[in-house]
PDB file of C-alpha atoms in Angstrom:
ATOM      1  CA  UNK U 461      17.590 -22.697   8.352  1.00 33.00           C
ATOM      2  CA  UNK U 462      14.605 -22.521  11.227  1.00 36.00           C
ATOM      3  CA  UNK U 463      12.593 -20.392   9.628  1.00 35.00           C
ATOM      4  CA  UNK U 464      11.766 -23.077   6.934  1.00 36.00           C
ATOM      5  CA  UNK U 465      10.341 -25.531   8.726  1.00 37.00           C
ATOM      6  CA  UNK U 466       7.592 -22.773   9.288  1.00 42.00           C
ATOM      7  CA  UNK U 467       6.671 -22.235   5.853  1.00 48.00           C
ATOM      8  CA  UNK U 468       6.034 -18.424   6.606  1.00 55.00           C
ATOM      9  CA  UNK U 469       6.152 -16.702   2.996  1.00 61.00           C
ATOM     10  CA  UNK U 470       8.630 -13.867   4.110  1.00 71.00           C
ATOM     11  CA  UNK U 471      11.232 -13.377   1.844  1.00 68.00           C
ATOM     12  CA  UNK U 472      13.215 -10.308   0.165  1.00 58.00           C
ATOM     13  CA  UNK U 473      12.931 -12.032  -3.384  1.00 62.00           C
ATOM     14  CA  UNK U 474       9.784 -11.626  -5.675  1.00 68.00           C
ATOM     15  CA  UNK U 475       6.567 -13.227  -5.713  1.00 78.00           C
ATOM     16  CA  UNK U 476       4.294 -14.102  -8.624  1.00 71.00           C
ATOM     17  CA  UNK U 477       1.408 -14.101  -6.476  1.00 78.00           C
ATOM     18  CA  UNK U 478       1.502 -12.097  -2.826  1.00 83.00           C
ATOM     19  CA  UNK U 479       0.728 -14.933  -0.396  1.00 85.00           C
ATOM     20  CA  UNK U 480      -1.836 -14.790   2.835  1.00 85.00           C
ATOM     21  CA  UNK U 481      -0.211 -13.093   5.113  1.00 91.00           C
ATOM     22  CA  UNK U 482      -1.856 -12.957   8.335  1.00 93.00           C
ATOM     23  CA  UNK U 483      -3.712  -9.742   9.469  1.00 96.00           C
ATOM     24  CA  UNK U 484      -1.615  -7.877  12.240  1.00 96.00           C
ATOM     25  CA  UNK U 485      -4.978  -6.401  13.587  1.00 97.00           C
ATOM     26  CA  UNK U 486      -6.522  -9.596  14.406  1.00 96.00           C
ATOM     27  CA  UNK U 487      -4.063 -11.608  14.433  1.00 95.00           C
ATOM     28  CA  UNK U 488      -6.181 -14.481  13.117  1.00 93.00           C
ATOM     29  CA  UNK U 489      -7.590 -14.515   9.367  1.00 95.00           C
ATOM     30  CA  UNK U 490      -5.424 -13.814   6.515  1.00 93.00           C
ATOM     31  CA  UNK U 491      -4.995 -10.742   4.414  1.00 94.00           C
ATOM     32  CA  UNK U 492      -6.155 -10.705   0.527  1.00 94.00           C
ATOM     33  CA  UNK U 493      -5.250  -9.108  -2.128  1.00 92.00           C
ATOM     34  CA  UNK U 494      -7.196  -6.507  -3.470  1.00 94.00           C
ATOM     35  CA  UNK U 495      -6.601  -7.561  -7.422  1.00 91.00           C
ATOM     36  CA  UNK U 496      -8.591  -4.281  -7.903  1.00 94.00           C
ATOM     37  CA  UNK U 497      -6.044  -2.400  -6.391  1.00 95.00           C
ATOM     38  CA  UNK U 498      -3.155  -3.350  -7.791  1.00 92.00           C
ATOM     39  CA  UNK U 499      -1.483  -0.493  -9.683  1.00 93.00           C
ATOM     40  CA  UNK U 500       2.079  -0.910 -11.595  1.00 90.00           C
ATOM     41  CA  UNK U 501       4.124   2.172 -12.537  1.00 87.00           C
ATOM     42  CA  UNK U 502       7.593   2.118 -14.598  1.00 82.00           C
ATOM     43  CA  UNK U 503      10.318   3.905 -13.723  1.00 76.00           C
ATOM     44  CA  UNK U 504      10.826   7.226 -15.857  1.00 70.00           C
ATOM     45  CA  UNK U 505      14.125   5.578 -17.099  1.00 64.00           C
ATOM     46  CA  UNK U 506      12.394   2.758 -18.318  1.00 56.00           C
ATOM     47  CA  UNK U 507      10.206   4.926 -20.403  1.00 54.00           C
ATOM     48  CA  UNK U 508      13.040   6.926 -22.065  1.00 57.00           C
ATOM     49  CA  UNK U 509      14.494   3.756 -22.646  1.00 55.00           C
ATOM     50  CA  UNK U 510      11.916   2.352 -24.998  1.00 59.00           C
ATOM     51  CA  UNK U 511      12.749   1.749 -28.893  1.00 59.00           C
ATOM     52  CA  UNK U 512      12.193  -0.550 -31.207  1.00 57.00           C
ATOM     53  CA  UNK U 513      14.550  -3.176 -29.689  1.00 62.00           C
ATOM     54  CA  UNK U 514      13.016  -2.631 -26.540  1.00 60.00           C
ATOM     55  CA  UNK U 515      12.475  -6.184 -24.346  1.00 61.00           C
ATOM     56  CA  UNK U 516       9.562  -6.113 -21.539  1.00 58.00           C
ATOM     57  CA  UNK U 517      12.234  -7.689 -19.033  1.00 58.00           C
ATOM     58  CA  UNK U 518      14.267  -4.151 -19.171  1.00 62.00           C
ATOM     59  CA  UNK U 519      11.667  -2.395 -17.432  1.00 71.00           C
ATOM     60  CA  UNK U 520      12.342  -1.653 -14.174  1.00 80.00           C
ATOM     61  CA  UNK U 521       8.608  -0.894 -12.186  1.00 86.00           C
ATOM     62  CA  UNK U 522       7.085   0.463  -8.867  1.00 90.00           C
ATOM     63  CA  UNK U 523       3.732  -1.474  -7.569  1.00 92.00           C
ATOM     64  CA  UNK U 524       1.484  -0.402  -5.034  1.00 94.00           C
ATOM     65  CA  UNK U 525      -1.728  -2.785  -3.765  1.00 95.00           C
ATOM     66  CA  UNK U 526      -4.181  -2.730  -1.027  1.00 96.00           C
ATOM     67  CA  UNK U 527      -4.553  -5.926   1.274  1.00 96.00           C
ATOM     68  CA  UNK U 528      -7.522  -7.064   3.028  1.00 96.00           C
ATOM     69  CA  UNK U 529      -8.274  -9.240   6.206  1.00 97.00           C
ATOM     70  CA  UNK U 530     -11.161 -11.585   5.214  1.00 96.00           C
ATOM     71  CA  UNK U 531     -12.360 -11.241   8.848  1.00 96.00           C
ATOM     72  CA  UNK U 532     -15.923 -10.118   8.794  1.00 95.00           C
ATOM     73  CA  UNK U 533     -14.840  -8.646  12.505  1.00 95.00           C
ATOM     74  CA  UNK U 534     -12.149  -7.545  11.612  1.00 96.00           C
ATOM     75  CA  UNK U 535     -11.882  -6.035   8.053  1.00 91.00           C
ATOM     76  CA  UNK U 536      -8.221  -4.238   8.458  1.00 97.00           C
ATOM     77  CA  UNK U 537      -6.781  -2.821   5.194  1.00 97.00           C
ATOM     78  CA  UNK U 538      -2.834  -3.154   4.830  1.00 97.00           C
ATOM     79  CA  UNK U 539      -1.232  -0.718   2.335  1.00 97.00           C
ATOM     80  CA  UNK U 540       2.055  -2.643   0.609  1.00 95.00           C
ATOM     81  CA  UNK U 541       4.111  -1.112  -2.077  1.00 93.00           C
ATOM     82  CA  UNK U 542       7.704  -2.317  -3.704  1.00 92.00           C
ATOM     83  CA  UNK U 543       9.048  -2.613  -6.675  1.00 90.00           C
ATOM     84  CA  UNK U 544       8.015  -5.081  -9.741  1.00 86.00           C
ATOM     85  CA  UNK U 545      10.161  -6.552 -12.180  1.00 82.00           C
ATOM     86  CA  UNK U 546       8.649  -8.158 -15.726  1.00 78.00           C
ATOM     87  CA  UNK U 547       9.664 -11.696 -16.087  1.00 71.00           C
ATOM     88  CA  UNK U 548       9.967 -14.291 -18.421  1.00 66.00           C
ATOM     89  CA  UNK U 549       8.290 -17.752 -18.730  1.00 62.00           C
ATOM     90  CA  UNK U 550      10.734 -19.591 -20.801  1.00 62.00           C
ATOM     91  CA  UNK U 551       8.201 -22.928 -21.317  1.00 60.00           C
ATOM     92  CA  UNK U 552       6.554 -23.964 -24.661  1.00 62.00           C
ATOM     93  CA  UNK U 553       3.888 -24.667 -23.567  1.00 62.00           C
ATOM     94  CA  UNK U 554       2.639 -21.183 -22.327  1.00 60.00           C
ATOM     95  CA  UNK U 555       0.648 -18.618 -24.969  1.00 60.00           C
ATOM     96  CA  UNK U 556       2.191 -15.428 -25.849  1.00 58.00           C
ATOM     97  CA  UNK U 557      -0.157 -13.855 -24.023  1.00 58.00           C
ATOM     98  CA  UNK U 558       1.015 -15.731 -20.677  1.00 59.00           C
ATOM     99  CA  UNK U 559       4.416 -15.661 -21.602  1.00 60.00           C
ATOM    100  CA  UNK U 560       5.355 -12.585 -19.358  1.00 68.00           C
ATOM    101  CA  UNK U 561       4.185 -12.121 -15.594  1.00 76.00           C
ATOM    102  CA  UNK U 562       5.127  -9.768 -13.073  1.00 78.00           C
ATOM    103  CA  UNK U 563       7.536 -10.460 -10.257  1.00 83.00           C
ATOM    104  CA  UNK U 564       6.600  -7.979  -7.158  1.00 87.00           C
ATOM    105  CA  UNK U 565       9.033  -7.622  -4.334  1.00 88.00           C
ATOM    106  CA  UNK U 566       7.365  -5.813  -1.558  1.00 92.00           C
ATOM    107  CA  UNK U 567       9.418  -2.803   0.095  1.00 92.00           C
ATOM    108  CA  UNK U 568       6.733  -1.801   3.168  1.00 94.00           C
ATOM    109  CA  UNK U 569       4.139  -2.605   4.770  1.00 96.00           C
ATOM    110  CA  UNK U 570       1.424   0.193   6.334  1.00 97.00           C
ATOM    111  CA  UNK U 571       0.386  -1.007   9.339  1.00 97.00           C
ATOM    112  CA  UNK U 572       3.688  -4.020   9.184  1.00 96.00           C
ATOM    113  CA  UNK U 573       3.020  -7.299   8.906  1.00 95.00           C
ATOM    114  CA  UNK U 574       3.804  -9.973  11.734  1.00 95.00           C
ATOM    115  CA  UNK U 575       6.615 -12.554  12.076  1.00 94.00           C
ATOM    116  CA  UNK U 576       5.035 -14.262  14.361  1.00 94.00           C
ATOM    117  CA  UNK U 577       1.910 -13.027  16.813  1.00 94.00           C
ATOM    118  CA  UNK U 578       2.331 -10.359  19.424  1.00 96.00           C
ATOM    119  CA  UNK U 579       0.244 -11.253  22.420  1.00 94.00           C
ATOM    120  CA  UNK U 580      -0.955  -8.819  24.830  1.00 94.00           C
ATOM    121  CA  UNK U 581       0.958 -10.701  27.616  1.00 94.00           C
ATOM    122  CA  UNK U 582       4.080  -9.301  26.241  1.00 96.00           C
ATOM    123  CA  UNK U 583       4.865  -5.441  27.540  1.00 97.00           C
ATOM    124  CA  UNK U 584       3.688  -3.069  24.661  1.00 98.00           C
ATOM    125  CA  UNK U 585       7.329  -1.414  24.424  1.00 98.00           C
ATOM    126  CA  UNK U 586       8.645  -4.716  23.486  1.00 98.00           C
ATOM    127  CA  UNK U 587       6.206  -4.754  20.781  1.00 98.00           C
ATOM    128  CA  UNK U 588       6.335  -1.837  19.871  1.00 98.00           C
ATOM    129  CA  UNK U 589      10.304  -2.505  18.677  1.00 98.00           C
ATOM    130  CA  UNK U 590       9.343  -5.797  17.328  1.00 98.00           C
ATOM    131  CA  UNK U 591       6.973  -4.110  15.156  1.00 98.00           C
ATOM    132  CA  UNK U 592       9.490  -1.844  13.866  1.00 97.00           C
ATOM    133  CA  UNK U 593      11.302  -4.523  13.331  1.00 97.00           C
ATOM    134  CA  UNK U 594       9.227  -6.717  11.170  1.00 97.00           C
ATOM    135  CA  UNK U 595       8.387  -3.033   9.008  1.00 96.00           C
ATOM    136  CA  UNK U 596      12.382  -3.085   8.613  1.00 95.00           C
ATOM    137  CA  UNK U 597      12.876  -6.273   7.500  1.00 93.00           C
ATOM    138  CA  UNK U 598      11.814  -5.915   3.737  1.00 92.00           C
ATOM    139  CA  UNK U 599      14.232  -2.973   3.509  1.00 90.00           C
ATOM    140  CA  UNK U 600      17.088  -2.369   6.024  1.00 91.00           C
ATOM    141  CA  UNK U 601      17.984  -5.308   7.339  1.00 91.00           C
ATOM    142  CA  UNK U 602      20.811  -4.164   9.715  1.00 91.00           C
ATOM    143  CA  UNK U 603      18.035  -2.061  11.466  1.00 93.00           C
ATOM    144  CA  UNK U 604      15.856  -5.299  11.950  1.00 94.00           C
ATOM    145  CA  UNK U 605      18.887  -6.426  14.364  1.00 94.00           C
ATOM    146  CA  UNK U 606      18.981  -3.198  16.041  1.00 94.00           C
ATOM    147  CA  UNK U 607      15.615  -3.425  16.600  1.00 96.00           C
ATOM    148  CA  UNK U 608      15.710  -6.871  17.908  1.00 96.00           C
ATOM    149  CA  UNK U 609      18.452  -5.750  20.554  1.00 95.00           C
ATOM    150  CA  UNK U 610      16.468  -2.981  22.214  1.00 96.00           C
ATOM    151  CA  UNK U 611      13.797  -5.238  22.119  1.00 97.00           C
ATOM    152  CA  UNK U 612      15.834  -7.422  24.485  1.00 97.00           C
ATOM    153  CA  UNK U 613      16.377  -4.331  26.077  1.00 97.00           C
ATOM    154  CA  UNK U 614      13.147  -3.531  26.802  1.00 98.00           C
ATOM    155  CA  UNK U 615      12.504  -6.838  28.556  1.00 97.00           C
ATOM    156  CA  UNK U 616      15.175  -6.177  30.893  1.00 96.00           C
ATOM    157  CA  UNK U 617      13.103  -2.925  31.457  1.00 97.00           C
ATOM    158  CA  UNK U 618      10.252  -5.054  32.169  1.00 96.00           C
ATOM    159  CA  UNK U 619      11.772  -7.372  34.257  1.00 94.00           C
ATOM    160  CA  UNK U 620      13.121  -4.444  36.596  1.00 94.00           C
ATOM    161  CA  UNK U 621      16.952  -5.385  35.521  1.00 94.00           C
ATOM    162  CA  UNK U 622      19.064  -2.160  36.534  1.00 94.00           C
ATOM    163  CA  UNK U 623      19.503  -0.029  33.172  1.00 95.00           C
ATOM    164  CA  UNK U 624      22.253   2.609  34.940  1.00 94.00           C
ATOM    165  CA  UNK U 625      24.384   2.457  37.861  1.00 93.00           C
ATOM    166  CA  UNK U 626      25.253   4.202  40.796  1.00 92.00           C
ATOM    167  CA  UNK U 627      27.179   6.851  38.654  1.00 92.00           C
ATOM    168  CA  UNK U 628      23.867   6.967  36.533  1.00 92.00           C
ATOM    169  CA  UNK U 629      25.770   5.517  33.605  1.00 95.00           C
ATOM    170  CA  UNK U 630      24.507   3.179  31.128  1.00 95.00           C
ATOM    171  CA  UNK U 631      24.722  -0.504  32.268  1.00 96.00           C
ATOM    172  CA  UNK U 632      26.343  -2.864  28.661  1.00 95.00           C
ATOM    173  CA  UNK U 633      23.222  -4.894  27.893  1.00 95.00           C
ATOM    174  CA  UNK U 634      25.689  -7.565  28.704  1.00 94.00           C
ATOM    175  CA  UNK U 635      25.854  -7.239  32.106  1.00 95.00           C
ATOM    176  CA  UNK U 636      22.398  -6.539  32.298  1.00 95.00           C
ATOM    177  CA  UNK U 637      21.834  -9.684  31.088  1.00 94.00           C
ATOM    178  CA  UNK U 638      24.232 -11.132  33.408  1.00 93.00           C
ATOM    179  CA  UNK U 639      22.263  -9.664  36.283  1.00 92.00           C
ATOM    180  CA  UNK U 640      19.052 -11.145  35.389  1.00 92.00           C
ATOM    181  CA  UNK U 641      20.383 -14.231  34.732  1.00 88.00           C
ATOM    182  CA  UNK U 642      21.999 -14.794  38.154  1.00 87.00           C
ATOM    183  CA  UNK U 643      18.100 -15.007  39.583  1.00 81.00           C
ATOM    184  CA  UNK U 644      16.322 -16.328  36.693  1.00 80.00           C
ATOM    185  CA  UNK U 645      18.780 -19.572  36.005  1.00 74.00           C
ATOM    186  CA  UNK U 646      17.170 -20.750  32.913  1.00 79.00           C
ATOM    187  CA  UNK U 647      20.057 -22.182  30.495  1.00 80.00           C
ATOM    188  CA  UNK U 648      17.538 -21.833  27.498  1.00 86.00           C
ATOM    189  CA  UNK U 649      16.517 -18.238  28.102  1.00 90.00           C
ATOM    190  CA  UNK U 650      20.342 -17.487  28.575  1.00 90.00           C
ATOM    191  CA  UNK U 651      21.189 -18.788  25.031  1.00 91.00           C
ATOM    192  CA  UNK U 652      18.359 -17.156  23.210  1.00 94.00           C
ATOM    193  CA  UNK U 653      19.123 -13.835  25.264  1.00 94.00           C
ATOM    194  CA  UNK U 654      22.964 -13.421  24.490  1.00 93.00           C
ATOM    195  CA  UNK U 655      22.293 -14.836  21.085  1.00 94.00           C
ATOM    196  CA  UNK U 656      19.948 -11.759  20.298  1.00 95.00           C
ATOM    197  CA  UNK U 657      22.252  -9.508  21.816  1.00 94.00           C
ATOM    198  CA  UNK U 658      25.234 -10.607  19.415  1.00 93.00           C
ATOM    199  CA  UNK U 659      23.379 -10.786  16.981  1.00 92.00           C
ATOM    200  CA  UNK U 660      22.028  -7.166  17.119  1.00 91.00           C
ATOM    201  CA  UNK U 661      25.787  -6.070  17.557  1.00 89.00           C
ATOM    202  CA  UNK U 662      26.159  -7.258  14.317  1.00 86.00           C
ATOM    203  CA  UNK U 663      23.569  -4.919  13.182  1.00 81.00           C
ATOM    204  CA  UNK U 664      25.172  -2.305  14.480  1.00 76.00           C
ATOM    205  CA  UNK U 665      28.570  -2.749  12.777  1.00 73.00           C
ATOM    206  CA  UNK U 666      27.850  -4.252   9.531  1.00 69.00           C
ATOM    207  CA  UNK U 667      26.076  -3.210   6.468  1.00 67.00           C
ATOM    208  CA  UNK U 668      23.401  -4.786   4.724  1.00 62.00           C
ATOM    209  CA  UNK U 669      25.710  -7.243   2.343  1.00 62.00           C
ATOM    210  CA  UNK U 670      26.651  -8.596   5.562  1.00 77.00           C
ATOM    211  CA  UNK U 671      23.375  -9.384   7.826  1.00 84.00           C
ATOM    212  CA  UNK U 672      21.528 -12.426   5.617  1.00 84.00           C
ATOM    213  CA  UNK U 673      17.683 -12.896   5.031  1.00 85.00           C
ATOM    214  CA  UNK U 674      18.784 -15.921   7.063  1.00 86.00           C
ATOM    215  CA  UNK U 675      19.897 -14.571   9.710  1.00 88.00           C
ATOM    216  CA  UNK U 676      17.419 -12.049  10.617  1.00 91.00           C
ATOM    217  CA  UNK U 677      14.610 -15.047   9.779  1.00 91.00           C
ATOM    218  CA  UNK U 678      15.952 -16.913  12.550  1.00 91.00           C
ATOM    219  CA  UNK U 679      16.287 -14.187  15.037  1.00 94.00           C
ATOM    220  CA  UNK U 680      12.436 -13.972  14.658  1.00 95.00           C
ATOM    221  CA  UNK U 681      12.249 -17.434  15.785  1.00 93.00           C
ATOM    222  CA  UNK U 682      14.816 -16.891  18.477  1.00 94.00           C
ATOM    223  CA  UNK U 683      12.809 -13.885  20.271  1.00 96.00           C
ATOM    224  CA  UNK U 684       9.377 -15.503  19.512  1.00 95.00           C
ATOM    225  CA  UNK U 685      10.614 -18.456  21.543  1.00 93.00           C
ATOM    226  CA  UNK U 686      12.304 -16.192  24.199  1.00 94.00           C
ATOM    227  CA  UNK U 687       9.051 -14.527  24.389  1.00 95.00           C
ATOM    228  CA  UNK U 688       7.046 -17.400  24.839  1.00 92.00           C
ATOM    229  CA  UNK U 689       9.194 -18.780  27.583  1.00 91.00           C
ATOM    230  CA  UNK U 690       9.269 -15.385  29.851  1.00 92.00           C
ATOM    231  CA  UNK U 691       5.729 -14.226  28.888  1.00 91.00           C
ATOM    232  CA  UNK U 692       3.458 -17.551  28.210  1.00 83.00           C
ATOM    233  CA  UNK U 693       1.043 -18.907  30.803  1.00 67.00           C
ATOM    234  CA  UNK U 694       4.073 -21.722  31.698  1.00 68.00           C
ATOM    235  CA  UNK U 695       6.173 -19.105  32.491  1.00 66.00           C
ATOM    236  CA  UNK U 696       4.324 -18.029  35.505  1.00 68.00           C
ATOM    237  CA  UNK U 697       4.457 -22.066  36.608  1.00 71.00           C
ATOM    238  CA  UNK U 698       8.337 -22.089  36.082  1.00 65.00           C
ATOM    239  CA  UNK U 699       8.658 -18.509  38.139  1.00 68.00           C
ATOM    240  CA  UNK U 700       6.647 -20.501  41.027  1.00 72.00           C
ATOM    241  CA  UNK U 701       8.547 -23.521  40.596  1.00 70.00           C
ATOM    242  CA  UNK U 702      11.857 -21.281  40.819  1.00 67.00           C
ATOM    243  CA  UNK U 703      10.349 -19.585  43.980  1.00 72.00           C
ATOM    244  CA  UNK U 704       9.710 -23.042  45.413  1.00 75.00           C
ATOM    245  CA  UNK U 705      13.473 -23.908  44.731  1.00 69.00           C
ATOM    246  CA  UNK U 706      15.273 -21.170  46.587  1.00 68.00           C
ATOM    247  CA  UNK U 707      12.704 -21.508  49.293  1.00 70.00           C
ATOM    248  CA  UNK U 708      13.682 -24.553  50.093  1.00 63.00           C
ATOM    249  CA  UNK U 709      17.909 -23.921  49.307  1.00 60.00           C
ATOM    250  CA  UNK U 710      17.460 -20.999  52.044  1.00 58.00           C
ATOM    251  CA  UNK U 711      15.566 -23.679  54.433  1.00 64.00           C
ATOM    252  CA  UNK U 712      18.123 -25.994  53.987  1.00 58.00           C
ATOM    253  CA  UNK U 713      21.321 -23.648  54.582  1.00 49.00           C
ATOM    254  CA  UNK U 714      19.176 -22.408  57.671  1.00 55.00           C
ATOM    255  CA  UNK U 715      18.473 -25.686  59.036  1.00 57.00           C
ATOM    256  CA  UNK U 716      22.423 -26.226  59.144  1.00 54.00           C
ATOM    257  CA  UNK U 717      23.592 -23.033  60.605  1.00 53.00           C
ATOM    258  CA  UNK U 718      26.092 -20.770  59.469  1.00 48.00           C
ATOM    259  CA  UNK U 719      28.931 -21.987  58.053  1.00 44.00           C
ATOM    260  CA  UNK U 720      32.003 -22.928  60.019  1.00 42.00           C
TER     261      UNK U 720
END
C-alpha cells in the first residue's frame, strides 16, 4: 500500500483522538481541535433503546467539532462532523472512569481537507475536482474516482488536447490521452495517466463495497505525482529538453533529404 509509507492519518475507520491534519487554507500549519467544540449527540433510537440492561457500546452517536489552523496568519476554521461510536477499553489496568472512550469517524469536512497540497501552478479546474474529491472520500468513495477522472480530464483541457471532433462529438478520454501522449513521450506520465483513467471507470461501474480505502489512497498518490511531473518547476526543463529533441530529429531527417 503507497499511501503508508506517508503516514497521512486518512482513514474511513475511527479515531480516538482527530489527528493534525494540515490546514487547506495555508497549506502549511496544522489544524487543532477545538476540545471546546466538540459536541456528541445519540441517535433517537439509541435513546428509546435505553433500559436497565442498557450497555454504553449500543449507542449509536452523531459528533460535530470545530478545527483550527494554529497559524497566527492564517487562523482558518474547518467544520468536521461524523458519526461516534462508544468503545470499550478491555485492560485492567484502566479506572472505570477511563474505561469507555469515544471512537469518532469523520463523515465531511467544510472547507475539505487535503490529500496532498494543491499548488497554484496547477490549473484551478483541476483543483477544483480534486477538492471535490478529497470532500468525497470520507463518504462516497466511488465518486472520489469519478472525480479523479475528470480531473485527468481537465488536464487534457489544459494542455489544449482536442475534447470533440470534427462531428463535435465527445472524444473517449482514451484517445485523448492517446493524442497527448504521441507529443509528450513520457513513459511515466503515460502509466500514471491511463492508470487514473481505469481506475475512475471503476468508479463509474461499481459500488462502494467494491472501490477500497486502498485504492482510492493510492490514486491520491498517483495524481499528486502526475501533477508534480506536468506542473512542477522540472517540468518546464523536461518540456525544453523535449523541444531540444525533436529539434534536432527534424535537423537530422532534413540534413538527409527526403526519403527515397
Amino acid at each position: 500500500m503507497l499511501y503508508t509509507d506517508r503516514q497521512r492519518p486518512w482513514r474511513q475507520s475511527g479515531f480516538t483522538e482527530l489527528p493534525d491534519w494540515e490546514c487547506p487554507h495555508c497549506q502549511v500549519s496544522p489544524l487543532k481541535v477545538d476540545e471546546a467544540s466538540l459536541e456528541i449527540y445519540p441517535d433517537p433510537d439509541s435513546l428509546e433503546g435505553k433500559n436497565k440492561d442498557w450497555e454504553p457500546d449500543w449507542d449509536d452517536q452523531t459528533f460535530h467539532v470545530i478545527l483550527r489552523c494554529t497559524n497566527p496568519g492564517c487562523r482558518a476554521i474547518v467544520s468536521c462532523h461524523g458519526t461516534s461510536k462508544v468503545h470499550e477499553i478491555r485492560d485492567p489496568d484502566v479506572t472505570e472512569e477511563d474505561r469507555w472512550t469515544n471512537i469518532l469517524s469523520p463523515r465531511s469536512f467544510c472547507p475539505p481537507i487535503y490529500y496532498f497540497r494543491l499548488d497554484s501552478r496547477y490549473p484551478e479546474p483541476v483543483r477544483k475536482h480534486l477538492r471535490r474529491a478529497f470532500s468525497a472520500y470520507w463518504s462516497d468513495l466511488p465518486s472520489v474516482m469519478n472525480c479523479m477522472r475528470t480531473a485527468v480530464e481537465a488536464v487534457m483541457d489544459d494542455k489544449g488536447v482536442e475534447a470533440r471532433n470534427e462531428n463535435d462529438s465527445p472524444i473517449p478520454l482514451k484517445r485523448r490521452l492517446q493524442n497527448f501522449l504521441e507529443s509528450h513521450q513520457n513513459t511515466y506520465d503515460a502509466v500514471l495517466l491511463e492508470a487514473i483513467r481505469l481506475l475512475g471507470n471503476e468508479g463509474s461501474h461499481s459500488n462502494e463495497g467494491n472501490i477500497s480505502d486502498t485504492w482510492v489512497l493510492n490514486t491520491f498518490e498517483m495524481a499528486e505525482a502526475l501533477l508534480g511531473s506536468l506542473y512542477d518547476k522540472h517540468a518546464q526543463v523536461r518540456v525544453f529538453a523535449e523541444k531540444v529533441v525533436s529539434a534536432e530529429r527534424l535537423r537530422k531527417i532534413k540534413k538527409s533529404g527526403p526519403p527515397s
